[in-house]
CSV table of C-alpha atoms in Angstrom, one decimal:
chain,number,residue,atom,x,y,z
A,1,MET,CA,0.0,0.0,0.0
A,2,ARG,CA,1.5,3.3,-1.0
A,3,ILE,CA,1.1,7.0,-0.4
A,4,ARG,CA,1.3,8.7,-3.8
A,5,THR,CA,-0.1,11.6,-5.7
A,6,THR,CA,-2.3,11.0,-8.7
A,7,VAL,CA,-2.6,14.3,-10.5
A,8,ALA,CA,-5.9,14.4,-12.4
A,9,ALA,CA,-7.1,17.6,-14.0
A,10,VAL,CA,-10.8,17.4,-13.6
A,11,SER,CA,-12.4,20.8,-13.5
A,12,GLY,CA,-9.2,22.2,-12.1
A,13,ALA,CA,-9.2,19.9,-9.1
A,14,VAL,CA,-6.4,17.6,-8.1
A,15,VAL,CA,-7.1,14.2,-6.5
A,16,LEU,CA,-4.7,12.6,-4.1
A,17,SER,CA,-4.9,8.8,-3.8
A,18,ALA,CA,-3.5,8.0,-0.4
A,19,LEU,CA,-3.4,4.8,1.5
A,20,ALA,CA,-6.6,3.6,-0.1
A,21,VAL,CA,-8.6,5.6,2.5
A,22,PRO,CA,-12.1,6.6,1.3
A,23,ALA,CA,-11.9,9.9,-0.5
A,24,ALA,CA,-14.2,11.7,1.9
A,25,GLN,CA,-11.7,10.9,4.7
A,26,ALA,CA,-8.4,10.8,2.9
A,27,PHE,CA,-7.4,14.4,3.6
A,28,ASP,CA,-7.8,14.5,7.3
A,29,SER,CA,-7.4,10.9,8.4
A,30,HIS,CA,-5.6,9.2,11.3
A,31,LYS,CA,-5.4,5.5,12.3
A,32,GLY,CA,-3.1,3.8,14.7
A,33,ASN,CA,-0.1,5.5,16.4
A,34,THR,CA,1.5,7.1,13.4
A,35,LYS,CA,2.3,10.8,14.2
A,36,ILE,CA,3.6,13.8,12.4
A,37,THR,CA,6.0,15.7,14.6
A,38,LYS,CA,7.4,18.4,12.2
A,39,VAL,CA,6.8,19.8,8.7
A,40,VAL,CA,9.4,22.1,7.1
A,41,VAL,CA,8.6,23.8,3.8
A,42,ASN,CA,11.5,25.2,1.8
A,43,GLY,CA,13.7,25.6,4.9
A,44,GLY,CA,11.1,27.9,6.5
A,45,LYS,CA,11.1,30.4,3.6
A,46,ASP,CA,8.3,31.4,1.2
A,47,LEU,CA,8.0,29.8,-2.2
A,48,VAL,CA,9.1,32.5,-4.7
A,49,ILE,CA,8.2,31.6,-8.2
A,50,GLY,CA,9.3,33.4,-11.4
A,51,THR,CA,8.4,32.6,-15.0
A,52,SER,CA,9.9,29.1,-15.2
A,53,LYS,CA,9.5,25.8,-13.2
A,54,LYS,CA,11.2,25.7,-9.8
A,55,LYS,CA,11.7,22.9,-7.3
A,56,PHE,CA,11.3,23.2,-3.5
A,57,VAL,CA,11.6,20.7,-0.7
A,58,ILE,CA,9.0,19.8,1.9
A,59,THR,CA,10.2,17.5,4.7
A,60,VAL,CA,7.8,15.6,6.9
A,61,THR,CA,9.1,14.0,10.1
A,62,GLY,CA,7.2,11.7,12.3
A,63,THR,CA,7.0,8.6,14.5
A,64,ASP,CA,5.4,5.1,14.5
A,65,PRO,CA,6.1,2.2,16.9
A,66,LYS,CA,7.4,0.3,13.9
A,67,GLY,CA,9.0,3.2,12.1
A,68,ILE,CA,8.1,5.3,9.1
A,69,LYS,CA,7.6,3.7,5.7
A,70,GLU,CA,6.3,6.4,3.3
A,71,GLY,CA,5.3,10.0,3.2
A,72,ILE,CA,3.6,12.6,1.1
A,73,ALA,CA,3.6,16.4,1.1
A,74,LEU,CA,2.3,19.1,-1.3
A,75,ALA,CA,1.1,22.7,-1.2
A,76,TRP,CA,-2.4,23.6,-2.4
A,77,HIS,CA,-4.6,26.7,-2.8
A,78,GLY,CA,-8.4,26.7,-2.7
A,79,LYS,CA,-11.4,26.3,-0.4
A,80,SER,CA,-11.1,22.6,0.2
A,81,TYR,CA,-9.0,19.7,-1.0
A,82,PRO,CA,-9.4,18.0,-3.4
A,83,ASP,CA,-12.7,19.2,-4.8
A,84,ARG,CA,-12.2,23.0,-4.7
A,85,VAL,CA,-8.5,23.4,-5.5
A,86,ASP,CA,-7.3,26.2,-7.8
A,87,GLY,CA,-3.6,25.8,-7.4
A,88,LEU,CA,-1.2,22.9,-6.7
A,89,ILE,CA,2.6,22.5,-6.1
A,90,ALA,CA,3.2,18.7,-5.8
A,91,PRO,CA,6.0,16.1,-6.2
A,92,ARG,CA,6.5,14.4,-9.5
A,93,VAL,CA,8.0,11.3,-7.9
A,94,ASP,CA,7.5,9.5,-4.6
A,95,PRO,CA,9.1,11.3,-1.6
A,96,LYS,CA,12.2,9.6,-0.2
A,97,CYS,CA,12.1,8.6,3.4
A,98,VAL,CA,15.1,8.1,5.8
A,99,LYS,CA,15.1,6.1,9.0
A,100,LEU,CA,16.2,8.3,12.0
A,101,SER,CA,15.7,5.7,14.7
A,102,ALA,CA,13.6,2.5,15.3
A,103,THR,CA,10.5,4.6,15.6
A,104,LYS,CA,11.3,7.9,13.8
A,105,GLY,CA,11.7,8.8,10.2
A,106,THR,CA,11.7,11.8,7.8
A,107,CYS,CA,10.4,12.0,4.3
A,108,LYS,CA,11.6,14.5,1.7
A,109,ALA,CA,9.2,15.6,-1.0
A,110,VAL,CA,10.6,17.5,-3.9
A,111,VAL,CA,7.7,19.6,-5.2
A,112,VAL,CA,7.6,21.3,-8.5
A,113,ALA,CA,6.0,24.8,-9.1
A,114,ASP,CA,5.0,25.3,-12.7
A,115,PRO,CA,3.9,28.9,-13.3
A,116,SER,CA,2.0,27.9,-16.5
A,117,THR,CA,-0.4,26.1,-14.2
A,118,LEU,CA,-0.8,29.0,-11.7
A,119,SER,CA,-3.1,32.0,-11.6
A,120,ASN,CA,-1.7,35.3,-10.5
A,121,ASP,CA,-4.6,35.8,-8.1
A,122,THR,CA,-3.6,32.7,-6.1
A,123,ALA,CA,-0.4,34.3,-4.8
A,124,GLY,CA,-0.5,34.6,-1.0
A,125,ARG,CA,-1.0,32.0,1.7
A,126,TRP,CA,-1.2,28.3,0.6
A,127,LYS,CA,-2.1,25.2,2.7
A,128,VAL,CA,0.4,22.3,3.1
A,129,LEU,CA,-0.9,18.7,3.1
A,130,ALA,CA,1.3,16.2,4.9
A,131,GLY,CA,1.0,12.5,5.5
A,132,LEU,CA,2.9,9.5,6.8
A,133,LEU,CA,2.5,5.7,6.6
A,134,GLY,CA,3.8,3.6,9.4
A,135,LYS,CA,5.7,0.3,8.9
A,136,GLY,CA,3.3,-1.6,11.2
A,137,ARG,CA,-0.2,-2.5,10.2
A,138,ALA,CA,-0.9,-1.4,6.7
A,139,GLU,CA,-3.7,1.0,7.7
A,140,ASN,CA,-1.7,2.9,10.3
A,141,HIS,CA,-1.3,6.4,8.9
A,142,VAL,CA,-1.8,10.1,9.4
A,143,ILE,CA,-2.8,12.6,6.8
A,144,LYS,CA,-3.5,16.3,7.5
A,145,GLY,CA,-5.0,18.3,4.6
A,146,LYS,CA,-3.8,21.5,6.2
A,147,TYR,CA,-0.9,20.8,8.5
A,148,THR,CA,0.5,24.3,8.1
A,149,THR,CA,0.6,27.1,5.6
A,150,VAL,CA,3.3,28.7,3.4
A,151,GLY,CA,3.6,31.9,1.4
A,152,VAL,CA,3.6,31.4,-2.4
A,153,LYS,CA,4.8,34.6,-4.1
A,154,ARG,CA,5.4,36.1,-7.5
A,155,ALA,CA,9.1,36.8,-7.9
A,156,ALA,CA,10.1,40.5,-8.2
A,157,LYS,CA,12.9,42.5,-9.8
A,158,LEU,CA,14.1,46.0,-9.1
A,159,THR,CA,16.5,48.3,-11.0
A,160,VAL,CA,18.1,51.7,-10.5
A,161,ASP,CA,19.8,54.4,-12.6
A,162,ALA,CA,21.1,57.8,-11.4
A,163,ALA,CA,21.9,60.4,-14.0
A,164,PRO,CA,23.8,62.4,-15.1
A,165,GLU,CA,27.1,60.9,-14.1
A,166,PRO,CA,29.4,62.6,-13.2
A,167,VAL,CA,27.5,65.5,-11.6
A,168,GLU,CA,28.4,68.8,-10.1
A,169,LYS,CA,27.8,69.1,-6.3
A,170,GLY,CA,24.4,70.7,-5.6
A,171,GLU,CA,23.0,69.9,-9.1
A,172,SER,CA,19.9,67.7,-9.6
A,173,LEU,CA,20.1,64.0,-10.1
A,174,LEU,CA,17.3,62.0,-11.7
A,175,VAL,CA,17.1,58.6,-10.0
A,176,SER,CA,15.0,56.2,-12.1
A,177,GLY,CA,14.2,52.5,-11.9
A,178,ALA,CA,11.5,49.9,-12.3
A,179,LEU,CA,9.8,47.4,-10.0
A,180,THR,CA,8.5,44.4,-11.9
A,181,ARG,CA,7.2,41.0,-10.9
A,182,ALA,CA,6.4,37.7,-12.5
A,183,ASN,CA,3.1,37.3,-14.4
A,184,TRP,CA,2.5,33.6,-14.1
A,185,GLU,CA,-0.2,33.7,-16.8
A,186,SER,CA,2.0,35.3,-19.5
A,187,ARG,CA,5.3,33.9,-18.1
A,188,LYS,CA,6.8,37.4,-18.4
A,189,PHE,CA,7.8,40.1,-15.9
A,190,ALA,CA,5.5,43.1,-15.8
A,191,GLY,CA,5.3,46.4,-13.9
A,192,TYR,CA,4.2,46.2,-10.2
A,193,THR,CA,2.1,49.3,-9.8
A,194,GLY,CA,1.3,51.6,-6.9
A,195,GLN,CA,4.0,50.1,-4.6
A,196,PRO,CA,6.0,52.1,-2.1
A,197,VAL,CA,9.8,51.8,-2.8
A,198,LYS,CA,12.6,53.4,-0.7
A,199,LEU,CA,15.3,55.3,-2.4
A,200,GLN,CA,18.5,54.7,-0.4
A,201,PHE,CA,22.0,56.2,-0.4
A,202,LYS,CA,25.4,55.1,0.9
A,203,ALA,CA,28.2,57.7,0.9
A,204,LYS,CA,31.6,56.6,-0.3
A,205,GLY,CA,33.4,54.9,2.6
A,206,ALA,CA,30.2,54.4,4.6
A,207,SER,CA,29.1,50.9,5.7
A,208,SER,CA,25.4,51.2,5.4
A,209,TYR,CA,22.6,52.8,3.4
A,210,THR,CA,20.3,55.6,4.6
A,211,THR,CA,16.8,56.0,3.3
A,212,LEU,CA,16.3,59.4,1.5
A,213,LYS,CA,12.6,59.1,0.6
A,214,THR,CA,9.8,56.8,-0.5
A,215,VAL,CA,8.8,56.7,-4.2
A,216,LYS,CA,5.6,55.0,-5.5
A,217,SER,CA,5.8,52.9,-8.7
A,218,ASP,CA,3.6,54.2,-11.5
A,219,ALA,CA,1.2,52.4,-13.8
A,220,LYS,CA,4.0,50.6,-15.5
A,221,GLY,CA,6.1,49.9,-12.4
A,222,ASN,CA,8.5,52.8,-13.2
A,223,LEU,CA,10.2,54.8,-10.5
A,224,LYS,CA,11.4,58.4,-10.8
A,225,THR,CA,12.5,61.0,-8.4
A,226,ILE,CA,15.0,64.0,-8.2
A,227,VAL,CA,17.6,64.6,-5.5
A,228,LYS,CA,20.4,67.0,-5.0
A,229,ALA,CA,23.9,65.7,-5.5
A,230,SER,CA,25.9,66.1,-2.3
A,231,ALA,CA,28.7,63.6,-2.2
A,232,ASP,CA,30.2,60.6,-4.0
A,233,GLY,CA,28.1,57.5,-3.2
A,234,THR,CA,25.8,54.8,-4.3
A,235,PHE,CA,22.1,54.9,-4.8
A,236,ARG,CA,19.7,52.0,-4.7
A,237,TYR,CA,16.0,51.2,-4.5
A,238,ALA,CA,14.6,48.8,-1.9
A,239,PHE,CA,11.1,47.2,-1.9
A,240,ALA,CA,9.9,45.8,1.4
A,241,GLY,CA,7.7,43.2,-0.2
A,242,SER,CA,4.0,42.5,0.0
A,243,SER,CA,1.7,39.6,0.8
A,244,THR,CA,2.1,38.4,-2.8
A,245,SER,CA,5.7,39.3,-3.8
A,246,PRO,CA,8.9,39.1,-1.8
A,247,ALA,CA,11.2,41.9,-0.7
A,248,VAL,CA,13.8,42.9,-3.3
A,249,VAL,CA,16.7,45.3,-3.5
A,250,SER,CA,18.3,46.7,-6.7
A,251,ALA,CA,22.0,46.7,-7.4
A,252,GLY,CA,23.7,49.9,-6.5
A,253,ASP,CA,24.6,52.8,-8.9
A,254,PHE,CA,27.6,54.8,-7.9
A,255,VAL,CA,27.7,58.5,-8.7
A,256,ASP,CA,30.8,60.6,-8.9
A,257,VAL,CA,30.1,64.1,-7.5
A,258,ARG,CA,32.5,66.8,-8.5
């Protein structure tokens, strides 16, 4: 008897065949002394997805009097699993399990995020399904349809350009840039509009940046602001992130002030 994922595209739903437990119970089911003690998704970090496929790891650790035989883990979005799912990040092969002791084991699921199957409006908090099968009686298992949650975010990019270079001290500098993020539906990066982005400056020889002002991205994600040139140093833009896209910082642009 195996824990496995059977990905079946039926009206956008995904069906998990697990342990031969009746479908109505399969996604919150527990029998015997099998227990999940820990689930770690991507090392505790959000899943940040750009415009191409990306792999992440979900580890499920647990115990059973006879040890752990198999496991399963995946991330899903929707109102209920599996009948009302509108997003899935699941393994393509069976997770690998390692014996930690006579009663303890951990299973590693390598899940694959494919942006071509994701909708932009599903970015945010996703639920994580986790399950383990004990080595004892065949029916001893535990499956939690929502063991924990994880942030699934659209990757972001940020640029900066300060001009003119070089510049006379006291003259105006135009600091432009762009904040873009992945559009999963077109598989391209597009402007992230109406977002507050900090313009920061680090004087030559200094060890840290200072925030000069906050600039809001326009309808195309562009950033523009004017500052007075005061000393040699590096400008950059910094975005703190949102519930649907991660924090990102541009590379620095050094300006020679004469």
